[in-house]
PDB file of C-alpha atoms in Angstrom:
ATOM      1  CA  ALA A1041      60.687  34.298 217.990  1.00  0.00           C
ATOM      2  CA  GLN A1042      60.387  36.583 221.070  1.00  0.00           C
ATOM      3  CA  SER A1043      57.833  37.681 223.022  1.00  0.00           C
ATOM      4  CA  VAL A1044      57.574  40.369 226.679  1.00  0.00           C
ATOM      5  CA  THR A1045      54.461  40.347 229.077  1.00  0.00           C
ATOM      6  CA  GLN A1046      54.492  43.059 231.334  1.00  0.00           C
ATOM      7  CA  LEU A1047      52.556  41.312 234.786  1.00  0.00           C
ATOM      8  CA  ASP A1048      50.141  43.967 235.856  1.00  0.00           C
ATOM      9  CA  SER A1049      48.207  46.096 233.735  1.00  0.00           C
ATOM     10  CA  HIS A1050      47.561  48.584 237.037  1.00  0.00           C
ATOM     11  CA  VAL A1051      49.788  49.139 239.525  1.00  0.00           C
ATOM     12  CA  SER A1052      49.152  51.821 242.560  1.00  0.00           C
ATOM     13  CA  VAL A1053      51.353  52.939 245.846  1.00  0.00           C
ATOM     14  CA  SER A1054      52.010  56.074 247.505  1.00  0.00           C
ATOM     15  CA  GLU A1055      54.041  58.521 246.941  1.00  0.00           C
ATOM     16  CA  GLY A1056      57.236  57.903 249.209  1.00  0.00           C
ATOM     17  CA  THR A1057      56.811  54.072 248.479  1.00  0.00           C
ATOM     18  CA  PRO A1058      58.639  51.547 246.475  1.00  0.00           C
ATOM     19  CA  VAL A1059      57.495  50.779 242.809  1.00  0.00           C
ATOM     20  CA  LEU A1060      57.832  47.424 240.991  1.00  0.00           C
ATOM     21  CA  LEU A1061      56.936  47.181 237.364  1.00  0.00           C
ATOM     22  CA  ARG A1062      56.941  43.387 236.246  1.00  0.00           C
ATOM     23  CA  CYS A1063      58.133  42.618 232.933  1.00  0.00           C
ATOM     24  CA  ASN A1064      59.488  39.228 231.297  1.00  0.00           C
ATOM     25  CA  TYR A1065      60.077  38.252 228.182  1.00  0.00           C
ATOM     26  CA  SER A1066      61.414  35.844 225.632  1.00  0.00           C
ATOM     27  CA  SER A1067      64.310  35.425 222.870  1.00  0.00           C
ATOM     28  CA  SER A1068      65.678  32.885 221.362  1.00  0.00           C
ATOM     29  CA  TYR A1069      68.791  35.187 221.296  1.00  0.00           C
ATOM     30  CA  SER A1070      70.745  37.220 223.555  1.00  0.00           C
ATOM     31  CA  PRO A1071      68.171  40.453 223.696  1.00  0.00           C
ATOM     32  CA  SER A1072      68.197  44.138 224.044  1.00  0.00           C
ATOM     33  CA  LEU A1073      65.705  44.898 226.394  1.00  0.00           C
ATOM     34  CA  PHE A1074      64.343  48.354 227.600  1.00  0.00           C
ATOM     35  CA  TRP A1075      61.959  50.660 229.750  1.00  0.00           C
ATOM     36  CA  TYR A1076      60.320  52.972 228.262  1.00  0.00           C
ATOM     37  CA  VAL A1077      57.759  55.785 230.109  1.00  0.00           C
ATOM     38  CA  GLN A1078      54.783  57.550 228.153  1.00  0.00           C
ATOM     39  CA  HIS A1079      53.139  60.573 229.934  1.00  0.00           C
ATOM     40  CA  PRO A1080      49.583  61.393 229.092  1.00  0.00           C
ATOM     41  CA  ASN A1081      49.381  62.690 225.208  1.00  0.00           C
ATOM     42  CA  LYS A1082      52.918  62.443 225.053  1.00  0.00           C
ATOM     43  CA  GLY A1083      55.376  60.369 223.254  1.00  0.00           C
ATOM     44  CA  LEU A1084      57.399  57.474 224.821  1.00  0.00           C
ATOM     45  CA  GLN A1085      60.546  58.741 226.461  1.00  0.00           C
ATOM     46  CA  LEU A1086      63.560  55.883 226.925  1.00  0.00           C
ATOM     47  CA  LEU A1087      63.968  55.054 230.804  1.00  0.00           C
ATOM     48  CA  LEU A1088      66.572  52.615 230.497  1.00  0.00           C
ATOM     49  CA  LYS A1089      67.986  50.163 228.341  1.00  0.00           C
ATOM     50  CA  TYR A1090      70.179  46.961 229.205  1.00  0.00           C
ATOM     51  CA  THR A1091      72.248  45.616 225.886  1.00  0.00           C
ATOM     52  CA  SER A1092      74.466  42.700 227.379  1.00  0.00           C
ATOM     53  CA  ALA A1093      76.949  44.898 229.476  1.00  0.00           C
ATOM     54  CA  ALA A1094      75.621  45.565 233.497  1.00  0.00           C
ATOM     55  CA  THR A1095      73.050  43.417 234.609  1.00  0.00           C
ATOM     56  CA  LEU A1096      71.196  46.326 237.150  1.00  0.00           C
ATOM     57  CA  VAL A1097      70.731  49.866 234.793  1.00  0.00           C
ATOM     58  CA  LYS A1098      70.081  52.666 235.887  1.00  0.00           C
ATOM     59  CA  GLY A1099      67.942  54.894 234.265  1.00  0.00           C
ATOM     60  CA  ILE A1100      66.841  58.731 234.375  1.00  0.00           C
ATOM     61  CA  ASN A1101      64.903  60.246 237.332  1.00  0.00           C
ATOM     62  CA  GLY A1102      66.470  57.494 240.036  1.00  0.00           C
ATOM     63  CA  PHE A1103      64.617  54.132 237.922  1.00  0.00           C
ATOM     64  CA  GLU A1104      66.546  51.066 237.276  1.00  0.00           C
ATOM     65  CA  ALA A1105      66.399  47.607 235.878  1.00  0.00           C
ATOM     66  CA  GLU A1106      67.937  44.494 236.762  1.00  0.00           C
ATOM     67  CA  PHE A1107      68.207  41.874 233.949  1.00  0.00           C
ATOM     68  CA  LYS A1108      68.066  38.291 235.276  1.00  0.00           C
ATOM     69  CA  LYS A1109      68.511  35.518 232.474  1.00  0.00           C
ATOM     70  CA  SER A1110      67.572  32.311 234.887  1.00  0.00           C
ATOM     71  CA  GLU A1111      64.104  34.054 235.293  1.00  0.00           C
ATOM     72  CA  THR A1112      64.025  35.657 232.056  1.00  0.00           C
ATOM     73  CA  SER A1113      62.916  38.569 233.757  1.00  0.00           C
ATOM     74  CA  PHE A1114      63.831  42.765 233.673  1.00  0.00           C
ATOM     75  CA  HIS A1115      61.762  44.355 236.239  1.00  0.00           C
ATOM     76  CA  LEU A1116      61.727  47.740 236.810  1.00  0.00           C
ATOM     77  CA  THR A1117      62.204  49.553 240.427  1.00  0.00           C
ATOM     78  CA  LYS A1118      62.578  52.906 242.054  1.00  0.00           C
ATOM     79  CA  PRO A1119      63.060  53.343 245.938  1.00  0.00           C
ATOM     80  CA  SER A1120      60.468  56.014 246.289  1.00  0.00           C
ATOM     81  CA  ALA A1121      57.478  56.901 244.495  1.00  0.00           C
ATOM     82  CA  HIS A1122      56.810  60.705 242.998  1.00  0.00           C
ATOM     83  CA  MET A1123      53.691  62.279 241.867  1.00  0.00           C
ATOM     84  CA  SER A1124      55.090  62.808 238.920  1.00  0.00           C
ATOM     85  CA  ASP A1125      55.922  59.011 237.825  1.00  0.00           C
ATOM     86  CA  ALA A1126      52.411  58.162 237.199  1.00  0.00           C
ATOM     87  CA  ALA A1127      52.325  57.363 233.806  1.00  0.00           C
ATOM     88  CA  GLU A1128      52.450  54.578 231.500  1.00  0.00           C
ATOM     89  CA  TYR A1129      55.531  52.330 230.999  1.00  0.00           C
ATOM     90  CA  PHE A1130      56.329  49.757 228.255  1.00  0.00           C
ATOM     91  CA  CYS A1131      58.966  46.901 228.462  1.00  0.00           C
ATOM     92  CA  VAL A1132      60.460  46.285 225.387  1.00  0.00           C
ATOM     93  CA  VAL A1133      62.594  43.504 223.527  1.00  0.00           C
ATOM     94  CA  ALA A1134      64.912  44.046 220.932  1.00  0.00           C
ATOM     95  CA  ASN A1135      67.059  41.510 218.307  1.00  0.00           C
ATOM     96  CA  THR A1136      69.509  42.795 216.355  1.00  0.00           C
ATOM     97  CA  GLY A1137      69.288  39.278 214.793  1.00  0.00           C
ATOM     98  CA  GLY A1138      66.507  40.060 212.313  1.00  0.00           C
ATOM     99  CA  PHE A1139      63.711  40.268 214.708  1.00  0.00           C
ATOM    100  CA  LYS A1140      61.693  42.951 215.235  1.00  0.00           C
ATOM    101  CA  THR A1141      60.938  45.261 218.286  1.00  0.00           C
ATOM    102  CA  ILE A1142      58.281  43.789 220.552  1.00  0.00           C
ATOM    103  CA  PHE A1143      56.125  46.069 222.869  1.00  0.00           C
ATOM    104  CA  GLY A1144      54.951  45.493 225.893  1.00  0.00           C
ATOM    105  CA  ALA A1145      50.821  45.780 226.321  1.00  0.00           C
ATOM    106  CA  GLY A1146      52.431  48.910 228.885  1.00  0.00           C
ATOM    107  CA  THR A1147      51.828  49.038 232.689  1.00  0.00           C
ATOM    108  CA  ARG A1148      50.017  52.277 234.349  1.00  0.00           C
ATOM    109  CA  LEU A1149      51.281  53.502 237.261  1.00  0.00           C
ATOM    110  CA  PHE A1150      49.312  54.712 239.227  1.00  0.00           C
ATOM    111  CA  VAL A1151      50.831  57.282 242.192  1.00  0.00           C
ATOM    112  CA  LYS A1152      48.257  58.497 246.038  1.00  0.00           C
ATOM    113  CA  ALA A1153      49.148  61.000 247.833  1.00  0.00           C
TER     114      ALA A1153
ATOM    115  CA  LYS B1089      69.431  68.632 219.445  1.00  0.00           C
ATOM    116  CA  ALA B1090      65.347  69.512 218.453  1.00  0.00           C
ATOM    117  CA  GLY B1091      63.080  65.961 218.797  1.00  0.00           C
ATOM    118  CA  VAL B1092      61.124  64.547 216.466  1.00  0.00           C
ATOM    119  CA  THR B1093      58.419  66.552 215.352  1.00  0.00           C
ATOM    120  CA  GLN B1094      54.946  65.201 214.412  1.00  0.00           C
ATOM    121  CA  THR B1095      51.931  67.551 212.423  1.00  0.00           C
ATOM    122  CA  PRO B1096      49.544  67.725 213.181  1.00  0.00           C
ATOM    123  CA  ARG B1097      49.242  67.305 216.539  1.00  0.00           C
ATOM    124  CA  TYR B1098      45.178  66.785 216.873  1.00  0.00           C
ATOM    125  CA  LEU B1099      42.917  66.450 213.724  1.00  0.00           C
ATOM    126  CA  ILE B1100      39.178  65.409 213.468  1.00  0.00           C
ATOM    127  CA  LYS B1101      38.320  63.695 210.228  1.00  0.00           C
ATOM    128  CA  THR B1102      34.921  61.839 209.064  1.00  0.00           C
ATOM    129  CA  ARG B1103      34.246  58.580 207.989  1.00  0.00           C
ATOM    130  CA  GLY B1104      35.714  57.679 203.834  1.00  0.00           C
ATOM    131  CA  GLN B1105      37.768  61.122 203.939  1.00  0.00           C
ATOM    132  CA  GLN B1106      41.719  60.368 204.254  1.00  0.00           C
ATOM    133  CA  VAL B1107      44.623  61.401 205.531  1.00  0.00           C
ATOM    134  CA  THR B1108      48.054  62.716 206.357  1.00  0.00           C
ATOM    135  CA  LEU B1109      50.349  62.249 209.095  1.00  0.00           C
ATOM    136  CA  SER B1110      53.389  64.272 209.147  1.00  0.00           C
ATOM    137  CA  CYS B1111      57.404  63.254 210.767  1.00  0.00           C
ATOM    138  CA  SER B1112      60.289  64.794 211.159  1.00  0.00           C
ATOM    139  CA  PRO B1113      63.268  62.919 212.998  1.00  0.00           C
ATOM    140  CA  ILE B1114      66.259  63.571 214.781  1.00  0.00           C
ATOM    141  CA  SER B1115      68.813  65.273 212.028  1.00  0.00           C
ATOM    142  CA  GLY B1116      71.165  62.390 211.085  1.00  0.00           C
ATOM    143  CA  HIS B1117      68.597  59.472 211.842  1.00  0.00           C
ATOM    144  CA  ARG B1118      67.737  57.962 209.211  1.00  0.00           C
ATOM    145  CA  SER B1119      65.027  55.166 210.802  1.00  0.00           C
ATOM    146  CA  VAL B1120      61.266  56.560 210.596  1.00  0.00           C
ATOM    147  CA  SER B1121      58.860  53.558 212.342  1.00  0.00           C
ATOM    148  CA  TRP B1122      55.666  54.458 212.266  1.00  0.00           C
ATOM    149  CA  TYR B1123      53.185  53.162 215.621  1.00  0.00           C
ATOM    150  CA  GLN B1124      49.339  53.041 216.003  1.00  0.00           C
ATOM    151  CA  GLN B1125      48.179  53.130 219.849  1.00  0.00           C
ATOM    152  CA  THR B1126      44.315  52.370 220.795  1.00  0.00           C
ATOM    153  CA  PRO B1127      43.274  51.987 224.397  1.00  0.00           C
ATOM    154  CA  GLY B1128      42.183  48.113 223.474  1.00  0.00           C
ATOM    155  CA  GLN B1129      44.904  47.430 221.186  1.00  0.00           C
ATOM    156  CA  GLY B1130      47.667  49.015 222.892  1.00  0.00           C
ATOM    157  CA  LEU B1131      50.754  49.603 220.499  1.00  0.00           C
ATOM    158  CA  GLN B1132      51.051  48.353 217.651  1.00  0.00           C
ATOM    159  CA  PHE B1133      53.963  48.783 214.382  1.00  0.00           C
ATOM    160  CA  LEU B1134      52.537  50.267 211.167  1.00  0.00           C
ATOM    161  CA  PHE B1135      55.695  49.973 209.208  1.00  0.00           C
ATOM    162  CA  GLU B1136      59.928  51.305 209.567  1.00  0.00           C
ATOM    163  CA  TYR B1137      61.297  53.190 206.711  1.00  0.00           C
ATOM    164  CA  PHE B1138      65.226  53.747 206.307  1.00  0.00           C
ATOM    165  CA  SER B1139      67.222  55.840 203.433  1.00  0.00           C
ATOM    166  CA  GLU B1140      63.935  56.247 201.429  1.00  0.00           C
ATOM    167  CA  THR B1141      63.189  52.292 201.390  1.00  0.00           C
ATOM    168  CA  GLN B1142      60.162  50.348 203.463  1.00  0.00           C
ATOM    169  CA  ARG B1143      61.836  47.870 205.350  1.00  0.00           C
ATOM    170  CA  ASN B1144      59.419  46.164 207.366  1.00  0.00           C
ATOM    171  CA  LYS B1145      55.564  46.296 207.897  1.00  0.00           C
ATOM    172  CA  GLY B1146      53.190  45.630 210.316  1.00  0.00           C
ATOM    173  CA  ASN B1147      49.648  43.614 209.825  1.00  0.00           C
ATOM    174  CA  PHE B1148      47.451  46.783 209.018  1.00  0.00           C
ATOM    175  CA  PRO B1149      45.701  46.897 205.651  1.00  0.00           C
ATOM    176  CA  GLY B1150      46.273  48.464 202.082  1.00  0.00           C
ATOM    177  CA  ARG B1151      44.573  51.399 203.497  1.00  0.00           C
ATOM    178  CA  PHE B1152      47.754  52.507 205.115  1.00  0.00           C
ATOM    179  CA  SER B1153      50.474  53.476 203.657  1.00  0.00           C
ATOM    180  CA  GLY B1154      54.111  55.721 203.521  1.00  0.00           C
ATOM    181  CA  ARG B1155      57.166  57.139 202.283  1.00  0.00           C
ATOM    182  CA  GLN B1156      60.193  58.946 203.576  1.00  0.00           C
ATOM    183  CA  PHE B1157      61.879  61.276 201.158  1.00  0.00           C
ATOM    184  CA  SER B1158      65.252  62.399 200.667  1.00  0.00           C
ATOM    185  CA  ASN B1159      66.042  63.827 204.023  1.00  0.00           C
ATOM    186  CA  SER B1160      64.890  61.403 206.271  1.00  0.00           C
ATOM    187  CA  ARG B1161      61.247  62.803 206.931  1.00  0.00           C
ATOM    188  CA  SER B1162      58.427  60.399 206.345  1.00  0.00           C
ATOM    189  CA  GLU B1163      54.415  61.001 206.126  1.00  0.00           C
ATOM    190  CA  MET B1164      52.363  58.270 206.605  1.00  0.00           C
ATOM    191  CA  ASN B1165      48.974  58.245 205.036  1.00  0.00           C
ATOM    192  CA  VAL B1166      45.370  56.405 205.925  1.00  0.00           C
ATOM    193  CA  SER B1167      42.771  56.381 203.081  1.00  0.00           C
ATOM    194  CA  THR B1168      39.098  55.669 203.184  1.00  0.00           C
ATOM    195  CA  LEU B1169      39.235  56.386 206.968  1.00  0.00           C
ATOM    196  CA  GLU B1170      36.876  53.972 209.618  1.00  0.00           C
ATOM    197  CA  LEU B1171      35.694  54.323 212.757  1.00  0.00           C
ATOM    198  CA  GLY B1172      37.720  52.256 213.697  1.00  0.00           C
ATOM    199  CA  ASP B1173      40.951  54.457 212.622  1.00  0.00           C
ATOM    200  CA  SER B1174      40.591  56.581 215.384  1.00  0.00           C
ATOM    201  CA  ALA B1175      43.839  56.621 217.682  1.00  0.00           C
ATOM    202  CA  LEU B1176      47.325  58.349 218.228  1.00  0.00           C
ATOM    203  CA  TYR B1177      50.011  57.464 215.267  1.00  0.00           C
ATOM    204  CA  LEU B1178      53.379  58.219 216.483  1.00  0.00           C
ATOM    205  CA  CYS B1179      56.153  58.083 214.986  1.00  0.00           C
ATOM    206  CA  ALA B1180      59.576  57.235 216.325  1.00  0.00           C
ATOM    207  CA  SER B1181      63.449  57.608 214.955  1.00  0.00           C
ATOM    208  CA  SER B1182      66.620  55.644 215.741  1.00  0.00           C
ATOM    209  CA  LEU B1183      69.959  56.720 214.049  1.00  0.00           C
ATOM    210  CA  THR B1184      70.238  53.260 212.305  1.00  0.00           C
ATOM    211  CA  ASP B1185      67.272  50.221 212.534  1.00  0.00           C
ATOM    212  CA  ARG B1186      64.915  50.406 214.426  1.00  0.00           C
ATOM    213  CA  ASN B1187      65.358  46.574 215.868  1.00  0.00           C
ATOM    214  CA  THR B1188      68.139  48.178 217.899  1.00  0.00           C
ATOM    215  CA  GLY B1189      65.874  49.557 219.797  1.00  0.00           C
ATOM    216  CA  GLU B1190      66.754  53.171 221.095  1.00  0.00           C
ATOM    217  CA  LEU B1191      63.703  54.526 219.294  1.00  0.00           C
ATOM    218  CA  PHE B1192      62.546  58.622 219.956  1.00  0.00           C
ATOM    219  CA  PHE B1193      59.679  59.093 219.757  1.00  0.00           C
ATOM    220  CA  GLY B1194      57.566  62.313 218.917  1.00  0.00           C
ATOM    221  CA  GLU B1195      54.482  63.400 220.438  1.00  0.00           C
ATOM    222  CA  GLY B1196      52.020  61.658 218.657  1.00  0.00           C
ATOM    223  CA  SER B1197      48.977  62.895 216.251  1.00  0.00           C
ATOM    224  CA  ARG B1198      45.399  62.151 217.421  1.00  0.00           C
ATOM    225  CA  LEU B1199      43.109  61.279 214.752  1.00  0.00           C
ATOM    226  CA  THR B1200      39.676  61.119 215.565  1.00  0.00           C
ATOM    227  CA  VAL B1201      37.191  59.609 212.838  1.00  0.00           C
ATOM    228  CA  LEU B1202      33.846  60.614 213.417  1.00  0.00           C
TER     229      LEU B1202
END
C-alpha cells in the first residue's frame, strides 16, 4: 500500500527566508516521488522528481528535495523565498508496481513581503 | 510544443443538467487522467484512459463518465449535476502510464453548479 502525508496544511515565510515543506510517504516498493506546484486557478506543474537516482534532487525555480529512506521523507526546500513562490504544493508518490499515484493533501505557502 | 488544453475554462450549470468537458493532451501522449479538485476533498482521481480504454477508475458515482478518442483527446461527462459537483476539473496527460507519476496538467475547467 502507498500513502503520502504532508505535515503542514499552511506554511508562512517572509520573502528572502528559507522554505521547508514537509512530506512523509509510505510505500511497500521503491517509490517514485514528486513535488508539484499549483498557482491560483492554474493546473499543477512538476517541480522535481525522485526516481531512485541521486537522493538530492534539484528542480525548477531553485527548489530541491532530499529523499531520506530511513525517515521515509521527501521534504521540499528553497534557500530564499520569493513572492512568486506563493502557491499550493503537492507531494506525490507513484509506483509502477501497479499501485495508483497518490497525491498529498497539499501545503499552501504564503510569502510575506 | 503545445501543452494540455482543457475546454471550457469556466462554466455554470444548474442542478439536474449535464456537462461535457474536453481535454487535448500533449502530442504523443497516450494516457489521459482526470481529477476533481475541491477545497474540502482536495485532489481526487476520477479515471484514466490509455489508448481509448479506461484503465483505472476512482471512487465516483456512475454519473461521472469519460471516453478517449483515437487521437488521444478525452472527454468527461457528468450527468444529473448536483451542487457538490462544483469543482475544478483537471486533466493530465502522460507519455505512457500515469503511475510513472510524471504528469502534465491542463489549467482545468471550473464548474459551478447552481
